mmCIF file of C-alpha atoms and ligand atoms in Angstrom:
data_model
loop_
_atom_site.group_PDB
_atom_site.id
_atom_site.type_symbol
_atom_site.label_atom_id
_atom_site.label_comp_id
_atom_site.label_asym_id
_atom_site.label_seq_id
_atom_site.Cartn_x
_atom_site.Cartn_y
_atom_site.Cartn_z
ATOM 1 C CA MET N 163 -70.854 -192.751 66.930
ATOM 2 C CA ASN N 164 -68.941 -191.510 64.684
ATOM 3 C CA ILE N 165 -66.200 -194.074 63.247
ATOM 4 C CA PHE N 166 -62.310 -193.194 62.040
ATOM 5 C CA VAL N 167 -62.459 -196.719 58.925
ATOM 6 C CA LEU N 168 -59.259 -196.360 57.285
ATOM 7 C CA THR N 169 -58.228 -199.025 54.769
ATOM 8 C CA GLY N 170 -55.838 -201.269 52.193
ATOM 9 C CA ALA N 171 -54.765 -203.701 49.487
ATOM 10 C CA GLY N 172 -57.094 -206.463 52.374
ATOM 11 C CA VAL N 173 -60.320 -204.586 51.367
ATOM 12 C CA SER N 174 -59.510 -204.565 47.515
ATOM 13 C CA ALA N 175 -58.114 -208.342 47.232
ATOM 14 C CA GLU N 176 -61.342 -209.989 46.519
ATOM 15 C CA SER N 177 -61.635 -207.704 43.164
ATOM 16 C CA GLY N 178 -59.409 -208.647 42.151
ATOM 17 C CA LEU N 179 -56.220 -206.224 42.933
ATOM 18 C CA GLY N 180 -53.689 -208.189 44.560
ATOM 19 C CA THR N 181 -52.010 -206.757 47.606
ATOM 20 C CA PHE N 182 -48.387 -205.771 48.461
ATOM 21 C CA ARG N 183 -47.005 -207.433 51.000
ATOM 22 C CA ASP N 184 -48.877 -210.947 50.631
ATOM 23 C CA LYS N 185 -46.922 -214.178 49.035
ATOM 24 C CA ASP N 186 -48.253 -212.978 45.248
ATOM 25 C CA GLY N 187 -48.139 -208.872 46.577
ATOM 26 C CA LEU N 188 -47.211 -206.256 44.148
ATOM 27 C CA TRP N 189 -43.717 -205.375 45.835
ATOM 28 C CA THR N 190 -42.941 -209.197 46.055
ATOM 29 C CA ARG N 191 -42.606 -209.188 42.602
ATOM 30 C CA PHE N 192 -41.941 -205.696 41.569
ATOM 31 C CA ASP N 193 -38.941 -203.771 43.252
ATOM 32 C CA PRO N 194 -41.327 -200.497 44.704
ATOM 33 C CA MET N 195 -38.094 -197.896 44.352
ATOM 34 C CA LYS N 196 -38.197 -198.844 40.427
ATOM 35 C CA LEU N 197 -41.457 -197.950 41.103
ATOM 36 C CA ALA N 198 -42.516 -196.351 43.473
ATOM 37 C CA THR N 199 -40.020 -193.147 44.179
ATOM 38 C CA PRO N 200 -39.380 -189.589 42.520
ATOM 39 C CA GLU N 201 -36.399 -190.985 41.889
ATOM 40 C CA ALA N 202 -38.222 -192.966 39.705
ATOM 41 C CA PHE N 203 -39.180 -191.194 37.593
ATOM 42 C CA ALA N 204 -37.106 -188.750 36.914
ATOM 43 C CA GLN N 205 -34.550 -191.922 36.342
ATOM 44 C CA ASN N 206 -37.058 -194.312 33.613
ATOM 45 C CA PRO N 207 -39.700 -192.929 33.633
ATOM 46 C CA ASP N 208 -41.326 -195.282 31.252
ATOM 47 C CA GLU N 209 -40.843 -197.789 33.090
ATOM 48 C CA VAL N 210 -42.716 -195.994 35.937
ATOM 49 C CA HIS N 211 -45.027 -195.082 33.456
ATOM 50 C CA ALA N 212 -46.309 -199.125 32.902
ATOM 51 C CA PHE N 213 -46.211 -200.824 35.591
ATOM 52 C CA TYR N 214 -49.774 -198.035 36.318
ATOM 53 C CA ASN N 215 -50.899 -198.019 32.827
ATOM 54 C CA MET N 216 -51.146 -201.636 34.020
ATOM 55 C CA ARG N 217 -52.274 -200.938 37.356
ATOM 56 C CA ARG N 218 -54.941 -198.939 35.398
ATOM 57 C CA GLN N 219 -55.760 -201.199 33.192
ATOM 58 C CA ASN N 220 -56.353 -204.482 35.995
ATOM 59 C CA LEU N 221 -59.061 -201.635 37.976
ATOM 60 C CA LEU N 222 -61.088 -200.277 35.382
ATOM 61 C CA ALA N 223 -61.431 -204.818 34.957
ATOM 62 C CA ALA N 224 -61.841 -204.712 38.201
ATOM 63 C CA GLU N 225 -65.716 -204.411 40.407
ATOM 64 C CA PRO N 226 -66.121 -202.912 43.837
ATOM 65 C CA ASN N 227 -66.929 -206.341 46.734
ATOM 66 C CA ALA N 228 -69.226 -207.422 49.386
ATOM 67 C CA ALA N 229 -66.490 -204.709 51.228
ATOM 68 C CA HIS N 230 -66.676 -202.055 49.848
ATOM 69 C CA ARG N 231 -70.913 -201.817 49.508
ATOM 70 C CA ALA N 232 -70.736 -202.119 53.343
ATOM 71 C CA LEU N 233 -69.006 -199.651 53.920
ATOM 72 C CA ALA N 234 -70.747 -197.025 51.514
ATOM 73 C CA HIS N 235 -74.037 -198.796 52.755
ATOM 74 C CA MET N 236 -72.631 -198.160 56.503
ATOM 75 C CA GLU N 237 -71.710 -193.920 55.589
ATOM 76 C CA THR N 238 -75.716 -193.612 54.685
ATOM 77 C CA ALA N 239 -76.521 -195.739 57.802
ATOM 78 C CA LEU N 240 -75.165 -193.426 60.314
ATOM 79 C CA ALA N 241 -76.033 -189.949 58.753
ATOM 80 C CA GLU N 242 -79.825 -191.187 59.442
ATOM 81 C CA ARG N 243 -78.795 -191.964 62.569
ATOM 82 C CA GLY N 244 -77.053 -188.453 63.440
ATOM 83 C CA GLY N 245 -73.479 -190.031 63.273
ATOM 84 C CA SER N 246 -70.612 -190.092 60.949
ATOM 85 C CA LEU N 247 -69.042 -192.277 58.822
ATOM 86 C CA PHE N 248 -64.748 -190.816 57.537
ATOM 87 C CA LEU N 249 -63.495 -193.470 54.860
ATOM 88 C CA CYS N 250 -59.828 -192.719 54.712
ATOM 89 C CA THR N 251 -57.819 -195.701 51.910
ATOM 90 C CA GLN N 252 -54.404 -195.878 51.195
ATOM 91 C CA ASN N 253 -55.429 -197.420 48.781
ATOM 92 C CA ILE N 254 -55.013 -195.824 44.717
ATOM 93 C CA ASP N 255 -58.334 -197.749 43.854
ATOM 94 C CA ASP N 256 -62.276 -196.258 42.838
ATOM 95 C CA LEU N 257 -63.678 -199.563 44.351
ATOM 96 C CA HIS N 258 -64.946 -197.002 47.172
ATOM 97 C CA GLU N 259 -66.561 -194.588 45.224
ATOM 98 C CA ARG N 260 -67.949 -196.939 42.879
ATOM 99 C CA ALA N 261 -69.636 -198.874 45.383
ATOM 100 C CA GLY N 262 -71.439 -195.624 46.881
ATOM 101 C CA SER N 263 -68.985 -194.116 49.637
ATOM 102 C CA GLN N 264 -69.839 -190.789 48.855
ATOM 103 C CA ARG N 265 -66.370 -188.895 50.497
ATOM 104 C CA VAL N 266 -63.628 -190.823 50.722
ATOM 105 C CA ALA N 267 -60.432 -189.484 51.440
ATOM 106 C CA HIS N 268 -57.265 -190.631 49.168
ATOM 107 C CA MET N 269 -53.981 -190.235 51.482
ATOM 108 C CA HIS N 270 -52.060 -192.124 48.187
ATOM 109 C CA GLY N 271 -54.021 -190.480 45.664
ATOM 110 C CA GLU N 272 -55.878 -192.231 42.854
ATOM 111 C CA LEU N 273 -54.769 -193.696 40.336
ATOM 112 C CA LEU N 274 -57.895 -192.574 37.629
ATOM 113 C CA LYS N 275 -56.425 -189.156 37.729
ATOM 114 C CA ALA N 276 -53.150 -188.008 36.249
ATOM 115 C CA ARG N 277 -51.351 -184.477 37.583
ATOM 116 C CA CYS N 278 -49.029 -182.647 35.872
ATOM 117 C CA THR N 279 -45.754 -181.533 37.116
ATOM 118 C CA ALA N 280 -45.194 -178.904 34.641
ATOM 119 C CA CYS N 281 -48.195 -176.812 35.303
ATOM 120 C CA GLY N 282 -50.073 -178.278 38.864
ATOM 121 C CA GLU N 283 -53.375 -179.840 36.979
ATOM 122 C CA THR N 284 -55.110 -182.640 38.400
ATOM 123 C CA MET N 285 -57.480 -184.137 36.038
ATOM 124 C CA PRO N 286 -59.024 -187.427 35.389
ATOM 125 C CA TRP N 287 -56.807 -190.233 33.272
ATOM 126 C CA LEU N 288 -58.282 -193.275 32.359
ATOM 127 C CA LYS N 289 -56.272 -194.075 29.469
ATOM 128 C CA ASP N 290 -52.319 -195.187 29.022
ATOM 129 C CA LEU N 291 -49.488 -192.857 29.902
ATOM 130 C CA SER N 292 -46.376 -191.983 28.711
ATOM 131 C CA VAL N 293 -44.159 -189.330 27.742
ATOM 132 C CA GLU N 294 -45.011 -188.064 24.917
ATOM 133 C CA VAL N 295 -48.395 -187.188 25.707
ATOM 134 C CA PRO N 296 -48.671 -183.741 26.101
ATOM 135 C CA CYS N 297 -50.656 -182.668 29.115
ATOM 136 C CA PRO N 298 -54.479 -180.983 27.716
ATOM 137 C CA SER N 299 -54.211 -178.374 30.267
ATOM 138 C CA CYS N 300 -50.561 -176.587 29.483
ATOM 139 C CA ARG N 301 -50.009 -178.981 26.534
ATOM 140 C CA ARG N 302 -46.275 -179.973 27.332
ATOM 141 C CA SER N 303 -44.459 -183.046 27.010
ATOM 142 C CA GLY N 304 -43.114 -185.142 29.432
ATOM 143 C CA GLY N 305 -45.100 -183.964 32.836
ATOM 144 C CA LEU N 306 -47.215 -186.047 33.074
ATOM 145 C CA ARG N 307 -47.548 -188.383 36.188
ATOM 146 C CA PRO N 308 -50.253 -191.065 38.075
ATOM 147 C CA HIS N 309 -51.715 -188.763 41.274
ATOM 148 C CA VAL N 310 -49.972 -190.978 43.589
ATOM 149 C CA VAL N 311 -47.835 -190.594 46.189
ATOM 150 C CA TRP N 312 -44.611 -191.772 45.703
ATOM 151 C CA PHE N 313 -42.312 -193.586 48.507
ATOM 152 C CA GLY N 314 -40.506 -189.831 50.068
ATOM 153 C CA GLU N 315 -43.680 -187.950 48.730
ATOM 154 C CA MET N 316 -46.062 -186.429 52.155
ATOM 155 C CA PRO N 317 -49.480 -188.414 52.342
ATOM 156 C CA LEU N 318 -51.739 -185.898 51.036
ATOM 157 C CA GLU N 319 -54.982 -184.351 53.484
ATOM 158 C CA MET N 320 -53.038 -185.191 56.438
ATOM 159 C CA ASP N 321 -54.142 -182.622 58.570
ATOM 160 C CA ALA N 322 -58.148 -183.218 57.330
ATOM 161 C CA LEU N 323 -57.169 -187.040 58.738
ATOM 162 C CA TYR N 324 -56.253 -185.980 61.681
ATOM 163 C CA ASP N 325 -59.163 -184.111 62.960
ATOM 164 C CA ALA N 326 -61.524 -186.837 61.758
ATOM 165 C CA LEU N 327 -59.334 -189.343 63.510
ATOM 166 C CA LEU N 328 -59.540 -187.378 66.715
ATOM 167 C CA ALA N 329 -63.377 -186.517 66.349
ATOM 168 C CA ALA N 330 -63.677 -190.768 66.307
ATOM 169 C CA ASP N 331 -65.675 -192.748 68.717
ATOM 170 C CA LEU N 332 -63.752 -196.031 66.927
ATOM 171 C CA PHE N 333 -60.884 -196.134 64.856
ATOM 172 C CA VAL N 334 -61.222 -199.081 62.171
ATOM 173 C CA ALA N 335 -58.509 -201.014 59.914
ATOM 174 C CA ILE N 336 -59.403 -202.791 57.839
ATOM 175 C CA GLY N 337 -57.820 -205.019 55.620
ATOM 176 C CA THR N 338 -54.034 -202.808 55.835
ATOM 177 C CA SER N 339 -50.827 -204.659 57.102
ATOM 178 C CA GLY N 340 -49.570 -202.325 59.512
ATOM 179 C CA SER N 341 -46.116 -201.084 57.698
ATOM 180 C CA VAL N 342 -46.574 -197.977 56.071
ATOM 181 C CA TYR N 343 -46.559 -195.079 58.078
ATOM 182 C CA PRO N 344 -48.369 -192.746 58.957
ATOM 183 C CA ALA N 345 -51.661 -194.716 58.226
ATOM 184 C CA ALA N 346 -50.039 -197.454 60.214
ATOM 185 C CA GLY N 347 -49.255 -194.730 63.522
ATOM 186 C CA PHE N 348 -53.163 -194.210 63.415
ATOM 187 C CA VAL N 349 -53.651 -196.538 65.885
ATOM 188 C CA THR N 350 -50.547 -195.523 67.916
ATOM 189 C CA GLU N 351 -52.548 -192.370 67.757
ATOM 190 C CA ALA N 352 -56.222 -192.636 68.316
ATOM 191 C CA GLN N 353 -55.268 -194.742 71.403
ATOM 192 C CA GLY N 354 -53.683 -191.555 73.034
ATOM 193 C CA HIS N 355 -56.975 -190.084 72.877
ATOM 194 C CA GLY N 356 -59.139 -192.852 74.464
ATOM 195 C CA ILE N 357 -60.497 -193.742 71.278
ATOM 196 C CA ARG N 358 -61.376 -197.706 71.107
ATOM 197 C CA THR N 359 -59.998 -199.024 67.796
ATOM 198 C CA CYS N 360 -60.365 -202.645 66.145
ATOM 199 C CA GLU N 361 -58.827 -204.460 63.046
ATOM 200 C CA ILE N 362 -60.153 -206.379 60.527
ATOM 201 C CA ASN N 363 -57.961 -208.809 58.820
ATOM 202 C CA LEU N 364 -57.872 -211.297 56.727
ATOM 203 C CA ASP N 365 -54.328 -212.068 60.314
ATOM 204 C CA PRO N 366 -53.141 -210.908 62.861
ATOM 205 C CA SER N 367 -51.122 -207.680 61.358
ATOM 206 C CA ASP N 368 -48.001 -206.350 62.585
ATOM 207 C CA ASN N 369 -49.412 -204.518 64.927
ATOM 208 C CA ALA N 370 -52.170 -205.946 65.654
ATOM 209 C CA ARG N 371 -51.526 -206.259 69.252
ATOM 210 C CA GLN N 372 -51.952 -202.539 69.688
ATOM 211 C CA PHE N 373 -55.549 -202.838 68.967
ATOM 212 C CA ASP N 374 -58.144 -203.764 71.297
ATOM 213 C CA ASP N 375 -60.835 -205.257 69.106
ATOM 214 C CA ALA N 376 -59.766 -207.891 65.728
ATOM 215 C CA ARG N 377 -61.796 -210.162 63.401
ATOM 216 C CA TYR N 378 -59.707 -212.174 61.325
ATOM 217 C CA GLY N 379 -61.149 -213.673 57.556
ATOM 218 C CA PRO N 380 -61.726 -211.762 54.136
ATOM 219 C CA ALA N 381 -63.178 -208.635 54.427
ATOM 220 C CA SER N 382 -66.120 -209.517 52.174
ATOM 221 C CA ALA N 383 -67.547 -211.515 54.497
ATOM 222 C CA THR N 384 -66.182 -209.522 58.054
ATOM 223 C CA VAL N 385 -67.035 -206.642 56.902
ATOM 224 C CA PRO N 386 -70.118 -206.729 56.010
ATOM 225 C CA THR N 387 -71.215 -208.956 59.556
ATOM 226 C CA TRP N 388 -68.945 -205.682 60.790
ATOM 227 C CA VAL N 389 -71.764 -203.543 59.733
ATOM 228 C CA GLU N 390 -74.762 -205.070 60.082
ATOM 229 C CA GLN N 391 -73.379 -205.362 64.454
ATOM 230 C CA VAL N 392 -72.768 -202.203 64.340
ATOM 231 C CA LEU N 393 -76.047 -201.097 62.859
ATOM 232 C CA THR N 394 -77.810 -202.865 64.918
ATOM 233 C CA THR N 395 -76.909 -202.275 68.676
HETATM 234 P P1 OAD J 33 -50.444 -204.808 52.768
HETATM 235 O O1 OAD J 33 -50.262 -205.724 51.071
HETATM 236 O O2 OAD J 33 -48.977 -204.290 52.659
HETATM 237 O O3 OAD J 33 -51.720 -205.680 52.915
HETATM 238 C C1 OAD J 33 -52.239 -205.719 52.823
HETATM 239 C C2 OAD J 33 -53.498 -206.729 54.325
HETATM 240 O O4 OAD J 33 -54.236 -207.225 53.745
HETATM 241 C C3 OAD J 33 -51.991 -208.310 55.054
HETATM 242 O O5 OAD J 33 -52.562 -207.580 55.912
HETATM 243 C C4 OAD J 33 -53.359 -208.826 54.320
HETATM 244 O O6 OAD J 33 -53.209 -210.381 55.451
HETATM 245 C C5 OAD J 33 -54.702 -208.794 53.888
HETATM 246 N N1 OAD J 33 -55.104 -208.973 53.114
HETATM 247 C C6 OAD J 33 -55.490 -210.379 52.224
HETATM 248 N N2 OAD J 33 -56.300 -210.360 51.530
HETATM 249 C C7 OAD J 33 -57.547 -209.804 52.816
HETATM 250 C C8 OAD J 33 -58.528 -210.248 52.297
HETATM 251 N N3 OAD J 33 -59.053 -210.796 51.352
HETATM 252 N N4 OAD J 33 -59.682 -209.399 52.977
HETATM 253 C C9 OAD J 33 -58.982 -208.471 54.262
HETATM 254 N N5 OAD J 33 -57.445 -208.380 54.211
HETATM 255 C C10 OAD J 33 -56.846 -208.996 53.744
HETATM 256 O O7 OAD J 33 -51.123 -203.020 51.192
HETATM 257 P P2 OAD J 33 -52.043 -202.228 53.038
HETATM 258 O O8 OAD J 33 -51.407 -201.900 54.360
HETATM 259 O O9 OAD J 33 -52.561 -201.251 52.015
HETATM 260 O O10 OAD J 33 -48.141 -197.386 49.779
HETATM 261 O O11 OAD J 33 -49.753 -201.547 52.370
HETATM 262 C C11 OAD J 33 -50.007 -199.988 52.644
HETATM 263 C C12 OAD J 33 -49.778 -199.422 51.377
HETATM 264 O O12 OAD J 33 -48.247 -200.451 51.102
HETATM 265 C C13 OAD J 33 -49.928 -199.078 50.515
HETATM 266 O O13 OAD J 33 -50.820 -197.915 49.999
HETATM 267 C C14 OAD J 33 -48.735 -198.666 48.774
HETATM 268 C C15 OAD J 33 -48.094 -200.106 49.488
HETATM 269 O O14 OAD J 33 -46.379 -199.406 49.725
HETATM 270 C C16 OAD J 33 -47.955 -197.386 48.592
HETATM 271 O O15 OAD J 33 -47.549 -197.529 47.115
HETATM 272 C C17 OAD J 33 -47.399 -195.874 48.710
#
């Protein structure tokens, strides 16, 4: 079986990273238009850097949870049976990789990478960023930014994502509210091509009615149970 999994902030919530649109979510406490757009970065880079420096420090203190580990196990187990798991995440954290997933498509970028807007180089980045930090590649200051996708920018790897989605037998969305496109449209795309769909979330998401199946509860419990069931049938 070939499974395409899309994860969102809910899969990392129990690792302490929080979500965006829940009661205490990031976009409930902070204005995304002032922190997650190219215009905000151009107008107030210090504020944008401070926001991502805080998130980077939180990420470095976080650990993967049972949901990340179950998906890493599923990738190996399906491959051993001649199938595949394509893991696409909207999350900018690296918890899937730290849990053991080999191939993760980060459609919204990666918090532990920086990109230089002057020379285009992308590099691993664990420290705080600021406008004073020179690019290690071109030595110019002021051009380094978090390697993340902001509102108004194109998500990454879209062609590869649609190819993998349409090659799947099953599309599963885990821990995402289904409110940000293009990821929110994957369920429609899958259904249009006769691919079964399943949602695993704490509660029904915005587009819950579009899914064929659903499982509700915390990801650390629902995902391992679902993985076990898929691998034993
Ligand atoms: P949201 O905050 O919009 O949605 C998180 C979903 O996870 C909600 O439906 C919650 O009910 C669910 N959830 C919360 N805790 C959970 C748990 N323990 N187990 C399972 N589910 C849980 O986050 P995303 O859908 O990931 O983009 O947001 C999508 C994009 O919006 C993000 O990638 C980010 C944001 O703006 C950018 O910054 C470009």
